[in-house]
Each structure stands twice: as structure tokens, then as C-alpha cells.
Short mmCIF file of C-alpha atoms and ligand atoms in Angstrom, two decimals:
data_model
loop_
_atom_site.label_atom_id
_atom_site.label_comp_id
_atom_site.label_asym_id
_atom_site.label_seq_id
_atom_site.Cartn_x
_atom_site.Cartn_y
_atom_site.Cartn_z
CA UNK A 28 -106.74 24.31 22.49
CA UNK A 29 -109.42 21.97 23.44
CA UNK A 30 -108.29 19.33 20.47
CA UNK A 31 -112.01 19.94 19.14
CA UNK A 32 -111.65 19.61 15.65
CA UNK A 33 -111.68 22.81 13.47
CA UNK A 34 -114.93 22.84 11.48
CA UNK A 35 -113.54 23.64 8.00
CA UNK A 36 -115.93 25.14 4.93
CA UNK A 37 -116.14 24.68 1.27
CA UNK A 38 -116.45 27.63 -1.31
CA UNK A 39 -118.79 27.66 -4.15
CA UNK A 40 -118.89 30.07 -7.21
CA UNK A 41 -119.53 30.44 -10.84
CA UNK A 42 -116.67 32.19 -12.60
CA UNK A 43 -116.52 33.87 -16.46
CA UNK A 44 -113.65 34.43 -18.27
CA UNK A 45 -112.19 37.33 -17.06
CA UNK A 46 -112.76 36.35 -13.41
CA UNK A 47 -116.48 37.96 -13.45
CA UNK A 48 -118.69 37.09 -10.97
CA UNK A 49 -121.28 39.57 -10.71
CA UNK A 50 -123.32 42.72 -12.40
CA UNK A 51 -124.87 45.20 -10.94
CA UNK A 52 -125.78 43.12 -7.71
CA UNK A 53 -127.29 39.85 -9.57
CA UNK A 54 -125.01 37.32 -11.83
CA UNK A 55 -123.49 38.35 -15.26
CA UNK A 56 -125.68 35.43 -16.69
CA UNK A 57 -128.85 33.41 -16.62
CA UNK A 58 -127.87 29.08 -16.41
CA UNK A 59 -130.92 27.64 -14.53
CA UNK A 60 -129.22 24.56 -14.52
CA UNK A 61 -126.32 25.94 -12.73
CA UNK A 62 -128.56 27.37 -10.27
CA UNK A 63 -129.60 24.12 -9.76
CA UNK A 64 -126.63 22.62 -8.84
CA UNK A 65 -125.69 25.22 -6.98
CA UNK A 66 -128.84 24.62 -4.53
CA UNK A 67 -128.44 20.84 -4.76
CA UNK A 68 -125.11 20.96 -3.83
CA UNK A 69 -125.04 23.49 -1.10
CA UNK A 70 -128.42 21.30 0.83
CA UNK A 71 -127.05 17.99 0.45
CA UNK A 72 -126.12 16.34 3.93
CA UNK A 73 -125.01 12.52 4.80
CA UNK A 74 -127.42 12.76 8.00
CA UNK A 75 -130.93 13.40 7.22
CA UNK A 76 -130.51 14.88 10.52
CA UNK A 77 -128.63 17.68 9.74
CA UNK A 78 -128.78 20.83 7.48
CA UNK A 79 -125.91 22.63 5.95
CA UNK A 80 -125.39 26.32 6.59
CA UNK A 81 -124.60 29.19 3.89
CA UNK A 82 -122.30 32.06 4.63
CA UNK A 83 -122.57 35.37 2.32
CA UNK A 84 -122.02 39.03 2.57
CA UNK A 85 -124.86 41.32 2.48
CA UNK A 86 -124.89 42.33 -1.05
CA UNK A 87 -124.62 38.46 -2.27
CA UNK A 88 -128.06 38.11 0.14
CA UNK A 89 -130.14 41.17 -1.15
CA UNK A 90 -129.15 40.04 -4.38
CA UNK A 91 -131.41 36.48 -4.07
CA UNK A 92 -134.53 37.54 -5.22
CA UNK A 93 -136.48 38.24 -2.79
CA UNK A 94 -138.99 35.57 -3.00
CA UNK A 95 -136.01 33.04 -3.07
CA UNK A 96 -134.41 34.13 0.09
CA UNK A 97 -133.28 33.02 2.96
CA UNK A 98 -131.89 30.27 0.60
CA UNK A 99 -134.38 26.60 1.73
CA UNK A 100 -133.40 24.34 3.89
CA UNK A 101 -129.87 25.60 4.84
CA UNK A 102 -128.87 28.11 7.53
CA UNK A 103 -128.24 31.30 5.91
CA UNK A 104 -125.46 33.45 7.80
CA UNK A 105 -125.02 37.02 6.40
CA UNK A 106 -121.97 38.91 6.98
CA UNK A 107 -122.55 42.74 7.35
CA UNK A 108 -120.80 45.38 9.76
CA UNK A 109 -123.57 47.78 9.80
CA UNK A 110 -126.91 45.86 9.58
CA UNK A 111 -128.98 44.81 12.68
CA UNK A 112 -130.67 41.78 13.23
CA UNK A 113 -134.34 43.06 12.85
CA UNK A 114 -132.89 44.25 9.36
CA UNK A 115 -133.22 40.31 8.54
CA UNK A 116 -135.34 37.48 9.00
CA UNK A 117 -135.54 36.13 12.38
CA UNK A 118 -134.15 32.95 11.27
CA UNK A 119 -131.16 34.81 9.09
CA UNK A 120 -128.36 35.05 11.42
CA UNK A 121 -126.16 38.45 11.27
CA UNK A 122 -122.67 38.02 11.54
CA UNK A 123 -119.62 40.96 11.64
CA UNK A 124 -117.45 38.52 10.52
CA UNK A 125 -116.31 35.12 8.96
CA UNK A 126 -114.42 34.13 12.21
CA UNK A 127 -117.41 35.04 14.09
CA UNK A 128 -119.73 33.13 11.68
CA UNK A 129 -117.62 30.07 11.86
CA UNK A 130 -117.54 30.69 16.23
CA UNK A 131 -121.19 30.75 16.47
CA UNK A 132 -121.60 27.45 14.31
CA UNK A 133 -118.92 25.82 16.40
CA UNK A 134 -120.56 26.56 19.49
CA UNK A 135 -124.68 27.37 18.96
CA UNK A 136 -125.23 25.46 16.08
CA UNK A 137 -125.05 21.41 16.03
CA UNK A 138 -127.30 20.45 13.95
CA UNK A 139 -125.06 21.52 10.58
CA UNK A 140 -123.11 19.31 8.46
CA UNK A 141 -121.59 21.45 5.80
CA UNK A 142 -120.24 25.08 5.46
CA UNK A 143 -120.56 26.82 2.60
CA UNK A 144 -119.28 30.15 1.36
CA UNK A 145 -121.15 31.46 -1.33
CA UNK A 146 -119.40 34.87 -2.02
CA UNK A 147 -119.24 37.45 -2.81
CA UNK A 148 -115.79 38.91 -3.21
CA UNK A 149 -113.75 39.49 -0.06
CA UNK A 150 -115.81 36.96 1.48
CA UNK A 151 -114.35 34.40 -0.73
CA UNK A 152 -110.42 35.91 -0.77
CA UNK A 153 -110.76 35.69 2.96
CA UNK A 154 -112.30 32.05 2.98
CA UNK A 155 -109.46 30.74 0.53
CA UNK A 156 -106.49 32.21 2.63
CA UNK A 157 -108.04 30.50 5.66
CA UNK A 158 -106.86 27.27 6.93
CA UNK A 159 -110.54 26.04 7.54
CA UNK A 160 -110.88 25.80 3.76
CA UNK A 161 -111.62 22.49 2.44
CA UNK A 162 -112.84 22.76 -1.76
CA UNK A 163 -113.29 25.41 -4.18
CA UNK A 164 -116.46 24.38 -6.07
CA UNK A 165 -115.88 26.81 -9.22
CA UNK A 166 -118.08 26.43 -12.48
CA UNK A 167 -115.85 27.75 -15.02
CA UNK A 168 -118.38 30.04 -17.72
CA UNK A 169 -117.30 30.47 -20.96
CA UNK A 170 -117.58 34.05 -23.02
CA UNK A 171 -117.63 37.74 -22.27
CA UNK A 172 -119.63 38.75 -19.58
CA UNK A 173 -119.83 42.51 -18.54
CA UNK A 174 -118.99 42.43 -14.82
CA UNK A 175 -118.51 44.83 -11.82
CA UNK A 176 -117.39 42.09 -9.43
CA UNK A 177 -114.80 39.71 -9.73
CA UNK A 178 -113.64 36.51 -8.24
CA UNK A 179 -110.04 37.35 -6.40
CA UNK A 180 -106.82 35.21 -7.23
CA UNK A 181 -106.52 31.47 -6.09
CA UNK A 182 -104.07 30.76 -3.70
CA UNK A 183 -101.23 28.37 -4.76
CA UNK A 184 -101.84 24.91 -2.96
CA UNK A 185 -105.22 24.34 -4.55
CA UNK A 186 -105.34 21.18 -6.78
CA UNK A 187 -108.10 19.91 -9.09
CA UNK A 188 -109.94 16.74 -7.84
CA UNK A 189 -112.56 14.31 -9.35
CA UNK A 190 -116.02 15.42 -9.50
CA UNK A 191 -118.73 14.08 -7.01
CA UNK A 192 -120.90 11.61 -7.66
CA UNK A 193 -123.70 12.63 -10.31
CA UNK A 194 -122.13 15.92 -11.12
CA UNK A 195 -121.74 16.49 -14.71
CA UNK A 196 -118.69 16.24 -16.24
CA UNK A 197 -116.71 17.97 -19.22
CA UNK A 198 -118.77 20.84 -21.16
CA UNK A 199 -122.20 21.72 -20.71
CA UNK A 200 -124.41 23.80 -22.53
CA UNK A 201 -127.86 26.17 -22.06
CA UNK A 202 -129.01 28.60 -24.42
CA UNK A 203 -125.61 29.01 -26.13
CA UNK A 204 -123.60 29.23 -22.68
CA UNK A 205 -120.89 26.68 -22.02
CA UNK A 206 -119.87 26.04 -18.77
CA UNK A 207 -118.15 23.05 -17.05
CA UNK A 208 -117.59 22.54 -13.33
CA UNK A 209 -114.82 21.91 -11.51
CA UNK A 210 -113.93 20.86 -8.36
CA UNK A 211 -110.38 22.00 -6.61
CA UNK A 212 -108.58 20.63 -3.00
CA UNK A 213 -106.63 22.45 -0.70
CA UNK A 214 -103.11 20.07 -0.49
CA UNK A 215 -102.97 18.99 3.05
CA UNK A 216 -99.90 20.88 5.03
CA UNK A 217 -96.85 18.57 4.98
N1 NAP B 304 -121.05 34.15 -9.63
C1 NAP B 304 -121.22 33.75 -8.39
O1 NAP B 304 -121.09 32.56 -8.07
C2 NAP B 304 -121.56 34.76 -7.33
C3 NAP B 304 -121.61 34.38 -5.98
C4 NAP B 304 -121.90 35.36 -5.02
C5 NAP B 304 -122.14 36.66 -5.41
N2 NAP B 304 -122.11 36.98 -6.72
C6 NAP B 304 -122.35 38.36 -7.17
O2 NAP B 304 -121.41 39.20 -6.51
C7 NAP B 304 -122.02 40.46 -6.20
C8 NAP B 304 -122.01 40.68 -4.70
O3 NAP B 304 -120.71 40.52 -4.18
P1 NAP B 304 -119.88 41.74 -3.52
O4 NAP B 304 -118.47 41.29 -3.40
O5 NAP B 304 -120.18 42.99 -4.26
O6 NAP B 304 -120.59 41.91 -2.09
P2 NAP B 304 -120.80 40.96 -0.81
O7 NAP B 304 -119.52 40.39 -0.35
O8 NAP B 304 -121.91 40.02 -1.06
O9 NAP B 304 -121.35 42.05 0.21
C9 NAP B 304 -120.49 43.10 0.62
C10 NAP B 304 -120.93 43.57 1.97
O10 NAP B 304 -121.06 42.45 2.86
C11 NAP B 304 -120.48 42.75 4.11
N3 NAP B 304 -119.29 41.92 4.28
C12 NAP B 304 -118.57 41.30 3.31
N4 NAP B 304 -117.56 40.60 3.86
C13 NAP B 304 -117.64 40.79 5.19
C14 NAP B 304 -116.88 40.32 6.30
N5 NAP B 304 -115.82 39.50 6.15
N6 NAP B 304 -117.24 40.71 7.54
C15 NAP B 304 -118.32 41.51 7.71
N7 NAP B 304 -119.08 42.00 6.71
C16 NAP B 304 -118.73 41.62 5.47
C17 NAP B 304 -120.15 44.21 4.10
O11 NAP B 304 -121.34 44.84 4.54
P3 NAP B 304 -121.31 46.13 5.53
O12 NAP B 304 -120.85 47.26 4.66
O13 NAP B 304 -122.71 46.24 6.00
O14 NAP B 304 -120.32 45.80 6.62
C18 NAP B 304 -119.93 44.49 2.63
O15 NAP B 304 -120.18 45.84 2.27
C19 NAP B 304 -123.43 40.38 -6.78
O16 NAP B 304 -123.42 40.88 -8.09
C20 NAP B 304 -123.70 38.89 -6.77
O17 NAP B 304 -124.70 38.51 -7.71
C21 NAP B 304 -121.82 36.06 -7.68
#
């Protein structure tokens, strides 16, 4: 060990009912205002210096429209066994894996503040069983949504935690959709 300190990551996802997270490669539903503060949330940095970076697998990518993509003014790492590079933007970086993901920021990549993980499902069951992870940004969506992917079980350990500053808190509504966001911490080991 080099007593470097581990750079840890933080999850974010919106969640329905029945643990749905996704249709048919886009989300279950339309909340602009979600989207919203999804993207404020995953670009904001202390130094003006610095960026954050965005780690997702390949289907979660392709599923950005594609005038939206690579998500602004983060570092967007896609995770994907079988694609090449030249099968992404040059400034997409192609990972086989999260450990490999999280290696190249460690080492190539200093100008990042904040990891994200941004799904989409066994991205985000292997980010929550890792030590490296820090909070579980989850916006809870209420209803029935017809889903073919689904959010995977939360580890015990997880705890729920104020909101940050100028998040919105308790229920929110848009066209007929409540939703309320939540923020949960991963207990520090005893
Ligand atoms: N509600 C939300 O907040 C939210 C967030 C994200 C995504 N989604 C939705 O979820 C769906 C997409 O998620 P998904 O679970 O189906 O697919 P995904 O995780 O985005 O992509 C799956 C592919 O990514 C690659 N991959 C995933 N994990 C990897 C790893 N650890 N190492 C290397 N490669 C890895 C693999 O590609 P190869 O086969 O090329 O190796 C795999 O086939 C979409 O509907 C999307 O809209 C919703």
C-alpha cells in the first residue's frame, strides 16, 4: 500500500416502486426536473478547477439521446467488455471494468473531484458492495411503471442522511408524478 487514499464514488439513480429503473433502454418515465437534478448534481465540484467524472455501462450510455451524450462537462467512463475505443468518442473513455475505471482515474486523471455511478444494473450492485462507496443518491418515484430493468437490493449498512444544500425536500410533483429524493450513507466500518 502506498497510504494514498482510496478515491471512493457516489451512486445516483431514480427508483419506482417495484425497484424499476428502466424500459426498453430509456427510463420508465419522463420528470424533467429530475433530470435536472440529476445533471446538477453529478457536475457540481468545490474547485472550479476540477470536473467530476461519470461511470456507466454501455447500454445506460446509448441510452442518452444521442444529441445529449457524452453527458457536459463531466468525464464520461463507459464500461463495456466488447466495444473498442473508436466505437466512442475520443474523449469517452472505454473501460472493461469498474476496478479498472476507478485505476485509471487514480492514476491518469487529476483533474476530477467526484465519482459518480450512474447505472445501470450490475454496475450499481457492484458499486454498492464495494468499499469505495460513499452515498446512494436514490429519487424514490411513486406509481406503476412497466420496467425491464431493475435497481438490485441495498446492502445493509446504508443509512439515510440529510439532504444537500438546495435539494428539495419531502414530495415533489410533475405532471401527476410524485417523487421525493433521498439521500443514504454508507456507516463507516467500526
Ligand atoms: N432510473 C435510473 O436512474 C437509471 C439509471 C441508469 C440506467 N437506467 C436504465 O437502465 C437501462 C440500462 O441498464 P442495464 O442494466 O440494462 O445496462 P448497462 O449496465 O447500462 O449496460 C450493460 C452493458 O454494459 C457493460 N457492462 C456493465 N457492467 C460492466 C462491468 N462491470 N464491466 C464491464 N462492462 C460492463 C456490458 O457491456 P458488454 O456486453 O459490451 O461487455 C453490459 O452488457 C436503461 O433502460 C436505462 O435507461 C436507469
Amino acid at each position: 500500500m502506498t497510504g494514498r487514499k482510496m478515491l471512493r464514488f457516489n451512486l445516483m439513480v431514480a427508483v419506482g416502486e417495484n425497484f424499476g429503473i428502466g424500459l426498453k433502454g430509456d427510463l420508465p418515465w419522463h420528470i424533467k426536473s429530475e433530470l435536472k437534478y440529476f445533471s446538477r448534481t453529478t457536475k457540481r465540484t468545490n474547485d472550479p478547477g476540477k470536473r467530476n467524472a461519470v461511470i456507466m455501462g454501455k447500454k445506460t450510455y446509448f441510452g442518452v439521446p444521442e444529441s445529449k451524450r457524452p453527458l457536459p462537462e463531466r468525464l464520461n467512463i463507459v464500461l463495456s467488455t466488447t466495444m473498442k475505443p473508436a466505437d466512442l468518442p475520443a474523449d469517452v473513455v472505454l473501460c472493461p471494468s469498474l476496478e479498472a475505471a476507478m485505476h485509471y482515474l487514480e492514476t491518469e486523471a487529476k483533474d476530477i473531484e467526484n465519482v459518480w455511478i450512474v447505472g445501470g444494473s450490475g454496475v450499481y450492485a457492484e458499486a454498492m458492495a464495494s468499499t469505495r462507496c460513499h452515498k446512494l443518491y436514490i429519487t424514490k418515484v411513486q406509481g406503476k411503471f412497466e420496467c425491464d430493468t431493475f435497481f438490485p437490493a441495498i446492502p445493509d449498512g446504508f443509512h439515510e442522511v440529510p439532504l444537500d444544500a438546495g435539494t428539495p425536500e419531502g414530495l415533489q410533483e410533475e405532471n401527476g408524478i410524485k417523487f421525493e429524493y433521498k439521500v443514504l450513507e454508507k456507516q463507516a466500518a467500526q
